[in-house]
mmCIF file with all atom_site columns, C-alpha atoms in Angstrom:
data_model
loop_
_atom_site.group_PDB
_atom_site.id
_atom_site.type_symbol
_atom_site.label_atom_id
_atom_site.label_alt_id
_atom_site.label_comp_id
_atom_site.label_asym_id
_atom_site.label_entity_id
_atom_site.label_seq_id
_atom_site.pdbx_PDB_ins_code
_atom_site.Cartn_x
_atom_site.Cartn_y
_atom_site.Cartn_z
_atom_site.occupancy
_atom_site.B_iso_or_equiv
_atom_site.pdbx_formal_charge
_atom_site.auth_seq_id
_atom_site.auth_comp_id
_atom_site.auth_asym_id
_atom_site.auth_atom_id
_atom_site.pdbx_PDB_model_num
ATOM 1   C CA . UNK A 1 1   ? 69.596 -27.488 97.178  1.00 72.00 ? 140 UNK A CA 1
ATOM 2   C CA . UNK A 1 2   ? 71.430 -28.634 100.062 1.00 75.00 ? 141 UNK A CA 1
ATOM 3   C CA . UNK A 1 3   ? 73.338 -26.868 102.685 1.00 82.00 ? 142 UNK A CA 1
ATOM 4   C CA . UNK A 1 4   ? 76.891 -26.666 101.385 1.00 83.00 ? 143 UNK A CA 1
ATOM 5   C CA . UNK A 1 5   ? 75.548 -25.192 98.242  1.00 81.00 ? 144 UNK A CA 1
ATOM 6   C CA . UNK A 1 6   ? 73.663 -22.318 99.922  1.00 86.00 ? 145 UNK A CA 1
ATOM 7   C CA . UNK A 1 7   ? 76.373 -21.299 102.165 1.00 89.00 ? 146 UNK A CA 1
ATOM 8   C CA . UNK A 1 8   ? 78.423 -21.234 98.866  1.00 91.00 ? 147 UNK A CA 1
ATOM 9   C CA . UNK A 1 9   ? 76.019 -18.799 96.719  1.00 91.00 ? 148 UNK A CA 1
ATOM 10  C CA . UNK A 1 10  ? 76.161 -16.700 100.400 1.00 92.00 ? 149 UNK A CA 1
ATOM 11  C CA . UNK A 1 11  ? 79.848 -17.040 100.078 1.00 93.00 ? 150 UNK A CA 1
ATOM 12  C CA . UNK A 1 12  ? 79.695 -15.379 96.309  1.00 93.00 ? 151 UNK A CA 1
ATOM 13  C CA . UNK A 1 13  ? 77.452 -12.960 96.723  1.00 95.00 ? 152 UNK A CA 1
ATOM 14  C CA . UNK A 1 14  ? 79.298 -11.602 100.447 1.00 93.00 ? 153 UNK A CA 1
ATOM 15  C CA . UNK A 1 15  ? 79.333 -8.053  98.528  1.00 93.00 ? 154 UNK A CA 1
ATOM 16  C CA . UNK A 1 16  ? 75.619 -7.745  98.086  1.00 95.00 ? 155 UNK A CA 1
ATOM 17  C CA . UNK A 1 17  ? 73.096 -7.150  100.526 1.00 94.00 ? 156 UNK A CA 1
ATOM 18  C CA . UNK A 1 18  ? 70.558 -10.058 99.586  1.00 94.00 ? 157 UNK A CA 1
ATOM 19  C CA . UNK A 1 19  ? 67.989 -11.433 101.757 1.00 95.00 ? 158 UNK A CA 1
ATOM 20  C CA . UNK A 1 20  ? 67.794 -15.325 101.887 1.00 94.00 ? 159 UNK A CA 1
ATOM 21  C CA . UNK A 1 21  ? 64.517 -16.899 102.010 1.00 93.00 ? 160 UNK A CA 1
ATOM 22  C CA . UNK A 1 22  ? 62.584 -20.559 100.809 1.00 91.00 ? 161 UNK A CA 1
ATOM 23  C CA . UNK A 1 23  ? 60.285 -21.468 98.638  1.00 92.00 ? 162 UNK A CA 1
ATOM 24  C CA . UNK A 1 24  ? 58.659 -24.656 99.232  1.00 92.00 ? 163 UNK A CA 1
ATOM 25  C CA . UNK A 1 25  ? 62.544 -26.263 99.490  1.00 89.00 ? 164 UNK A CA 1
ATOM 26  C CA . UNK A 1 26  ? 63.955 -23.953 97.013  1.00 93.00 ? 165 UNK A CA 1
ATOM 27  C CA . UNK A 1 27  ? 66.360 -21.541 97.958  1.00 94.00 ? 166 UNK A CA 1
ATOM 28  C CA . UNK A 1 28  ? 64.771 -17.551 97.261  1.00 96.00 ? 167 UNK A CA 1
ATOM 29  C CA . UNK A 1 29  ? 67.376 -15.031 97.078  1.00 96.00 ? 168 UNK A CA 1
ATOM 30  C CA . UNK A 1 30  ? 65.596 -10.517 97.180  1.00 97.00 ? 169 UNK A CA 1
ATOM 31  C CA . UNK A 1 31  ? 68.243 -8.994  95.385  1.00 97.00 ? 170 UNK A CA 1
ATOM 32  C CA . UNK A 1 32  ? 68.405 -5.229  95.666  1.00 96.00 ? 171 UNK A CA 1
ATOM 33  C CA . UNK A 1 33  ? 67.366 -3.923  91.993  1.00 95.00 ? 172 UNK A CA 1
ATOM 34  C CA . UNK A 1 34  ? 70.386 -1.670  91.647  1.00 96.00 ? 173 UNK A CA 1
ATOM 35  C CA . UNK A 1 35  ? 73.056 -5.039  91.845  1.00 97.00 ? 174 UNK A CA 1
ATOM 36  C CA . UNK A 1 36  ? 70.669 -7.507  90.221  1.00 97.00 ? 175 UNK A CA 1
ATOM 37  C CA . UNK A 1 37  ? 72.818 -7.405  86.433  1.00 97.00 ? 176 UNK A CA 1
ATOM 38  C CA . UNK A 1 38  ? 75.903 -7.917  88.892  1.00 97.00 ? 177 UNK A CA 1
ATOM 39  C CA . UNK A 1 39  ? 74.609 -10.680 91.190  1.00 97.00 ? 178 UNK A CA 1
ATOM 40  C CA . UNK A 1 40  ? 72.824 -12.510 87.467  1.00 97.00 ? 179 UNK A CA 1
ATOM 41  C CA . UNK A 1 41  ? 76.220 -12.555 85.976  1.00 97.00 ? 180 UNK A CA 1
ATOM 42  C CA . UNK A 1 42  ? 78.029 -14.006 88.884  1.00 97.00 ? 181 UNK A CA 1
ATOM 43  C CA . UNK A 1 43  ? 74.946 -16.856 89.359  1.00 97.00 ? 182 UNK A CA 1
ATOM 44  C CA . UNK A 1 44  ? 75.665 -18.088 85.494  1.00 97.00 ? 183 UNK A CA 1
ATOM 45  C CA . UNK A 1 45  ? 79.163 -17.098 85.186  1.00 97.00 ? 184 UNK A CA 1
ATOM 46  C CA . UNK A 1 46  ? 80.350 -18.845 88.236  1.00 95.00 ? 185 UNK A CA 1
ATOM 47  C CA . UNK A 1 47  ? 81.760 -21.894 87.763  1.00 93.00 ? 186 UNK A CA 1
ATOM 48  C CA . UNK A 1 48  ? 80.295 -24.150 91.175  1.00 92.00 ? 187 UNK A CA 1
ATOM 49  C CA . UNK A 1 49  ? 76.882 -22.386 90.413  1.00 95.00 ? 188 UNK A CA 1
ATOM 50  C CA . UNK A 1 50  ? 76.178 -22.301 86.594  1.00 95.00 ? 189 UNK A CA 1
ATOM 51  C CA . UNK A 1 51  ? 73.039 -20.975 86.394  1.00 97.00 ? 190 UNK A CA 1
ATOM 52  C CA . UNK A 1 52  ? 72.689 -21.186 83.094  1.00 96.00 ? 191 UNK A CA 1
ATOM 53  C CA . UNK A 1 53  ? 68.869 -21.500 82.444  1.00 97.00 ? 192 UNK A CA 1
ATOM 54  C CA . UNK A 1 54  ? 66.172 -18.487 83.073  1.00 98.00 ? 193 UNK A CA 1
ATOM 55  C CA . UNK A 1 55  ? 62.974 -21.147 82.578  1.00 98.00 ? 194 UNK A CA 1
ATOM 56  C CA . UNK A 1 56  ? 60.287 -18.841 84.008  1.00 97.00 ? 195 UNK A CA 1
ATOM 57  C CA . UNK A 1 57  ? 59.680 -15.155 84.658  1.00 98.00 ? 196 UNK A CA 1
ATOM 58  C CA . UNK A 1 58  ? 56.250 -13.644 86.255  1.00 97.00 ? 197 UNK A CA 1
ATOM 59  C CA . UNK A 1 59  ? 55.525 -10.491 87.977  1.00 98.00 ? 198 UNK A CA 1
ATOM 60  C CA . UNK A 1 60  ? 53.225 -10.300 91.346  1.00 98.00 ? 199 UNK A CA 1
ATOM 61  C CA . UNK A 1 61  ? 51.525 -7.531  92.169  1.00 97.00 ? 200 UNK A CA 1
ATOM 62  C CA . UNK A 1 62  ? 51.484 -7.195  96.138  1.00 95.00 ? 201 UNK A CA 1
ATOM 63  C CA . UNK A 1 63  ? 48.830 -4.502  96.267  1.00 94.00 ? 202 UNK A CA 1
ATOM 64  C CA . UNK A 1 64  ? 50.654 -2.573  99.273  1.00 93.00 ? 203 UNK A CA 1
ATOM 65  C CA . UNK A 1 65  ? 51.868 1.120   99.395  1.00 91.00 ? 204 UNK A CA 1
ATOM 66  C CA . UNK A 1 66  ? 55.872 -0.316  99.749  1.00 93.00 ? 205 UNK A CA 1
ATOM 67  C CA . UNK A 1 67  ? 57.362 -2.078  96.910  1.00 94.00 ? 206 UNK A CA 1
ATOM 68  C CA . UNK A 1 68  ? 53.660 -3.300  95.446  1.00 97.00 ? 207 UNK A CA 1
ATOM 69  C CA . UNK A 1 69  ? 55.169 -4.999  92.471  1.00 98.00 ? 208 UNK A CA 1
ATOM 70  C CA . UNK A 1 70  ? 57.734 -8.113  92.183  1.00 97.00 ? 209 UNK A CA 1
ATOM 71  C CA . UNK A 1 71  ? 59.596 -9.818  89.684  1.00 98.00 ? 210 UNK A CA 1
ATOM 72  C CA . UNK A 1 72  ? 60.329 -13.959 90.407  1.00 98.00 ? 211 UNK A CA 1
ATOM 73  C CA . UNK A 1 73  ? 62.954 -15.213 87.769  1.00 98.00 ? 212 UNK A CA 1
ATOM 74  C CA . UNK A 1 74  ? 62.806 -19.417 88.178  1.00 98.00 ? 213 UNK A CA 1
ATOM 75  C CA . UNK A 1 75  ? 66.814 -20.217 87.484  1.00 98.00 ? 214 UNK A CA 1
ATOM 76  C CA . UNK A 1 76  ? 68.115 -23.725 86.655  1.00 97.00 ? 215 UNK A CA 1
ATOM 77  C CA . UNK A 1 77  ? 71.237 -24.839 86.583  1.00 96.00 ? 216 UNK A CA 1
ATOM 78  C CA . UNK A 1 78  ? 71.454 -27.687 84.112  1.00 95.00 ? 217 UNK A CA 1
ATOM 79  C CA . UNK A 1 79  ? 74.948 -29.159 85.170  1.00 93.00 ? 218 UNK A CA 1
ATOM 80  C CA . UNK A 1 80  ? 74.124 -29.527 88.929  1.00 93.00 ? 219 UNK A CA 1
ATOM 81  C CA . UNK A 1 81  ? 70.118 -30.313 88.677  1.00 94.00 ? 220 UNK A CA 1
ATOM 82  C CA . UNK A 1 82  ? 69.530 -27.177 90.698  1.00 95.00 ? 221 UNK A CA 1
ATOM 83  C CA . UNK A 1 83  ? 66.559 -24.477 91.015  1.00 96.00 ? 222 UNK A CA 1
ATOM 84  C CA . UNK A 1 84  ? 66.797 -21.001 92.572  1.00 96.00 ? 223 UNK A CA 1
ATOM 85  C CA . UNK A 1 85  ? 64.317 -17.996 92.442  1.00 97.00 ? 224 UNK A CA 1
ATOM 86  C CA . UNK A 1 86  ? 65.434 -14.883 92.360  1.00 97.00 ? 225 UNK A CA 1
ATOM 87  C CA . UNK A 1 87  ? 63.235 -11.889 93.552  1.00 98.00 ? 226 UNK A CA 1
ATOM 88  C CA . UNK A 1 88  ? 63.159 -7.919  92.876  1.00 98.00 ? 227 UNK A CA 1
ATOM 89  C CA . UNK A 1 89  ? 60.947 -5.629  94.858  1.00 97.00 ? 228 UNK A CA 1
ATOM 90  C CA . UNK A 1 90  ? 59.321 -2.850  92.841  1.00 97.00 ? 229 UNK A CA 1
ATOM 91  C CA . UNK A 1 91  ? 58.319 0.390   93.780  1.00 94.00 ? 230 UNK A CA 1
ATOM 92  C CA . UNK A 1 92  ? 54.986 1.224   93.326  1.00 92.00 ? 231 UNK A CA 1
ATOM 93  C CA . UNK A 1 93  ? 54.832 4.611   91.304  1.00 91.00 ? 232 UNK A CA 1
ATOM 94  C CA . UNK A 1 94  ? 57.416 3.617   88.894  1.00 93.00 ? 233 UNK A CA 1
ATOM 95  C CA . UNK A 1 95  ? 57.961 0.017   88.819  1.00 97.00 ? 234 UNK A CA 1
ATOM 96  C CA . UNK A 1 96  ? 61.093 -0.327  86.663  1.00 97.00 ? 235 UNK A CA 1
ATOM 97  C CA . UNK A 1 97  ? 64.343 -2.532  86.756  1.00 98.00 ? 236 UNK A CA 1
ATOM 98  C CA . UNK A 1 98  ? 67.123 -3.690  84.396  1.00 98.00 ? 237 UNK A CA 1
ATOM 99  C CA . UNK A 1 99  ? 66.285 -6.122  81.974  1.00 98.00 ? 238 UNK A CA 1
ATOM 100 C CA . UNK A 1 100 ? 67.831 -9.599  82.597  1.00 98.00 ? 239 UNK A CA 1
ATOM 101 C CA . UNK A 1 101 ? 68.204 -10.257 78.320  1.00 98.00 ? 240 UNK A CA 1
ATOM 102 C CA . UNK A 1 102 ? 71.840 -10.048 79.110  1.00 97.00 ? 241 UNK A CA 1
ATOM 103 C CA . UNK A 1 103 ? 72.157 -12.649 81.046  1.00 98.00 ? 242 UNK A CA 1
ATOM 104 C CA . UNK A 1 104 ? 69.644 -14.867 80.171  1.00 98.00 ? 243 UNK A CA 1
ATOM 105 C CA . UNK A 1 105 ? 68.261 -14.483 76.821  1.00 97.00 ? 244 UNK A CA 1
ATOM 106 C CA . UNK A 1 106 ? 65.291 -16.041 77.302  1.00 97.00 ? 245 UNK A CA 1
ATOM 107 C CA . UNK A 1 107 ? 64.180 -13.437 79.751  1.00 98.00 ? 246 UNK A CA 1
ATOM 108 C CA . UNK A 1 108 ? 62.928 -11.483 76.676  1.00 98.00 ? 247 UNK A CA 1
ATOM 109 C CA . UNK A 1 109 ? 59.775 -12.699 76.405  1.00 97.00 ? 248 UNK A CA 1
ATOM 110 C CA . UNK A 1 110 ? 58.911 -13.062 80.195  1.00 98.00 ? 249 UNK A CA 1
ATOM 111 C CA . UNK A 1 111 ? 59.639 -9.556  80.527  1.00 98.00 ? 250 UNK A CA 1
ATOM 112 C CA . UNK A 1 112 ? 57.443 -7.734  77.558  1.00 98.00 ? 251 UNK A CA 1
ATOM 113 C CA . UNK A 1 113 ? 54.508 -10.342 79.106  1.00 98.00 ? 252 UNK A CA 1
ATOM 114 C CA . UNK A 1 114 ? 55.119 -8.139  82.549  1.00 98.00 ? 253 UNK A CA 1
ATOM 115 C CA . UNK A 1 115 ? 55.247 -5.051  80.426  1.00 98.00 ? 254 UNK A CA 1
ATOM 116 C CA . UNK A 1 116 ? 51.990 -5.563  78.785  1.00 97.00 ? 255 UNK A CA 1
ATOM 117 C CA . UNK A 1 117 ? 50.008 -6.885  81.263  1.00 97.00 ? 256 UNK A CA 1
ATOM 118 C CA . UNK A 1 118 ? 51.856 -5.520  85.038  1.00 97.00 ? 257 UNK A CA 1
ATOM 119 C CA . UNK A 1 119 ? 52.814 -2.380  83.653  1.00 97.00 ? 258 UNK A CA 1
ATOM 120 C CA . UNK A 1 120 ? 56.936 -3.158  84.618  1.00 98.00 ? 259 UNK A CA 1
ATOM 121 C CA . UNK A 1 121 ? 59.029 -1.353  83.195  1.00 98.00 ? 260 UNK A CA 1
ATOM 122 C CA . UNK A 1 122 ? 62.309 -3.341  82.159  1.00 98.00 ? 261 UNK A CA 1
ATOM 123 C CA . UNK A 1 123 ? 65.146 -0.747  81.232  1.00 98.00 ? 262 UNK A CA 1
ATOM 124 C CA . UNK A 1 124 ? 67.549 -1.340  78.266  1.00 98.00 ? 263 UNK A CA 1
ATOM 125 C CA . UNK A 1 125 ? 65.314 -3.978  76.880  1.00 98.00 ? 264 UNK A CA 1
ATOM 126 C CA . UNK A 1 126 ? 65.629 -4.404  73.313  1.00 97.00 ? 265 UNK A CA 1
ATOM 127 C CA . UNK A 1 127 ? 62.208 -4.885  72.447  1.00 96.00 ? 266 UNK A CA 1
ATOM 128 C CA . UNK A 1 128 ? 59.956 -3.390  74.914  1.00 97.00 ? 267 UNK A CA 1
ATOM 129 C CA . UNK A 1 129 ? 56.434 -3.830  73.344  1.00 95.00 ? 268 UNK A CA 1
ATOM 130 C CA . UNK A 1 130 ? 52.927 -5.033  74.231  1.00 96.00 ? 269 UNK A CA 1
ATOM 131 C CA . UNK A 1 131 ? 52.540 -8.656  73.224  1.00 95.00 ? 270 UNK A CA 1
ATOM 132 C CA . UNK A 1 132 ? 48.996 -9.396  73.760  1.00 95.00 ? 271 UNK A CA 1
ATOM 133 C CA . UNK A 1 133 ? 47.002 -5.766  74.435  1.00 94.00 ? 272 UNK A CA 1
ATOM 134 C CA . UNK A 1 134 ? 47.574 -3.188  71.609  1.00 91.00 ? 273 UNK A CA 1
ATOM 135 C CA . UNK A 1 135 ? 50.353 -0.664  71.487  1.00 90.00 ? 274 UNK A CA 1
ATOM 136 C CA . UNK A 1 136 ? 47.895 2.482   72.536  1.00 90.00 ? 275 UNK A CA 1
ATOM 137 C CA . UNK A 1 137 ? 46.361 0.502   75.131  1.00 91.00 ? 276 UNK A CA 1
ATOM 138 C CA . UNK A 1 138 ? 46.537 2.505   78.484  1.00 91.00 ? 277 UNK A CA 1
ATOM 139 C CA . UNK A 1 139 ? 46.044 -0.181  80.677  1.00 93.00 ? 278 UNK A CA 1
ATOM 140 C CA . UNK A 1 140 ? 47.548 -2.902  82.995  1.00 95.00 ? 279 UNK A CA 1
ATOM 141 C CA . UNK A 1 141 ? 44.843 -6.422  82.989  1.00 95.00 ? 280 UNK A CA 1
ATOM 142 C CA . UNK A 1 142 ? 46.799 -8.246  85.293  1.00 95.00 ? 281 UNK A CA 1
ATOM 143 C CA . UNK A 1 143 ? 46.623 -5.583  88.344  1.00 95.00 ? 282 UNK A CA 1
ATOM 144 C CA . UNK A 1 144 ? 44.682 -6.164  90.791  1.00 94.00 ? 283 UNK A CA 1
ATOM 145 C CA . UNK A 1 145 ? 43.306 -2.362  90.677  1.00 92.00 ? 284 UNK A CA 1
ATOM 146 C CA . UNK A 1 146 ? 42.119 -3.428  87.211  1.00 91.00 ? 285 UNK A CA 1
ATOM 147 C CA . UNK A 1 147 ? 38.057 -3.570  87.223  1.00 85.00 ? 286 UNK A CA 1
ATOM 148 C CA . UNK A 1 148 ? 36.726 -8.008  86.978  1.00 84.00 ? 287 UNK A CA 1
ATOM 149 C CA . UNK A 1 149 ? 35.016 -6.857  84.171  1.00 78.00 ? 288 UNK A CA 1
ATOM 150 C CA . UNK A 1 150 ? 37.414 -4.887  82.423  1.00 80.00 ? 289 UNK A CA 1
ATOM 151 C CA . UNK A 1 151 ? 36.883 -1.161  81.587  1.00 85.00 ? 290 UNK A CA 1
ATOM 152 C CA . UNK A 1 152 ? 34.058 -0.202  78.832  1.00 81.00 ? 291 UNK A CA 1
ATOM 153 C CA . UNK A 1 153 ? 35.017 0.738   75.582  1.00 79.00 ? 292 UNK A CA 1
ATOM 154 C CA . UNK A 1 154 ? 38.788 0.667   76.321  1.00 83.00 ? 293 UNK A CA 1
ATOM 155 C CA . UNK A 1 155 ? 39.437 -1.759  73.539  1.00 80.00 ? 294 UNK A CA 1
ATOM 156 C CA . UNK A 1 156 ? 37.064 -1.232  70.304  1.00 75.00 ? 295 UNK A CA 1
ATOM 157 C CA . UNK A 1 157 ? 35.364 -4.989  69.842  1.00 70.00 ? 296 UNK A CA 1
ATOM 158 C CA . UNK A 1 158 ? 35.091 -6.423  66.231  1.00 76.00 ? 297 UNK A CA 1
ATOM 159 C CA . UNK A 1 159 ? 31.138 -5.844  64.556  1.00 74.00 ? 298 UNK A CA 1
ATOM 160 C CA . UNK A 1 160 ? 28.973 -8.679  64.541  1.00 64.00 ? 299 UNK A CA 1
#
């Protein structure tokens, strides 16, 4: 993304206290989890940025006492060949945020995949369910408190 265009997402999101970074050449934007809905709508609604495209979703877990969890949505804009991440710190006792399905449908999916496995929690989701661990499960796999070897006789395995 070149210059002009960063200093014009700056220039739209002036009322938001974001924190600019880079990601290999791609523009990173830490949005503040209480204006994230906001900020989304303005990145696809807006007419020089059209971000129309939520292509990825995964959650990170940071494994610190601050903000130990993150979610990175992977945005396209189609009409100007463009890529921007967009980042949410998490707190770490009760790592929740709005769900993005407004803006970006596709989000759905991406989201119940940090559910089941990170433990997220994405509010106002339509569908908030486990997709791969079952419904009872207790668990979070993908944490990186979670034992290598999973826990014994968490999950009941199939006879032989």
């Amino acid at each position: 993304m070149s210059e002009d265009k960063v200093n014009l997402l700056k220039s739209r999101l002036t009322n938001f206290k974001i924190e600019y970074t880079d990601v290999n050449g791609t523009p990173a934007l830490y949005i503040n989890k209480e204006d994230i809905l906001e900020v989304c709508k303005i990145l696809k609604d807006d007419e020089s940025l059209k971000f129309n495209s939520c292509v990825d979703a995964v959650s990170v877990d940071r494994f610190e006492k601050k903000d130990r969890f993150e979610m990175i949505y992977n945005l396209l804009s189609i009409d100007n060949n463009e890529r921007l991440f967009i980042k949410i710190r998490l707190d770490s006792k009760r790592p929740e945020m709005e769900s993005l399905i407004p803006v970006w449908k596709s989000a759905n999916w991406y989201e119940r995949e940090a559910y089941d496995l990170m433990g997220i929690i994405f509010l106002n989701h339509p569908d908030l369910r486990r997709m791969y661990m079952p419904e009872n499960y207790e668990y979070h796999p993908l944490r990186k408190d979670f034992p290598l070897m999973g826990i014994p006789d968490s999950i009941p395995l199939p006879n032989k």
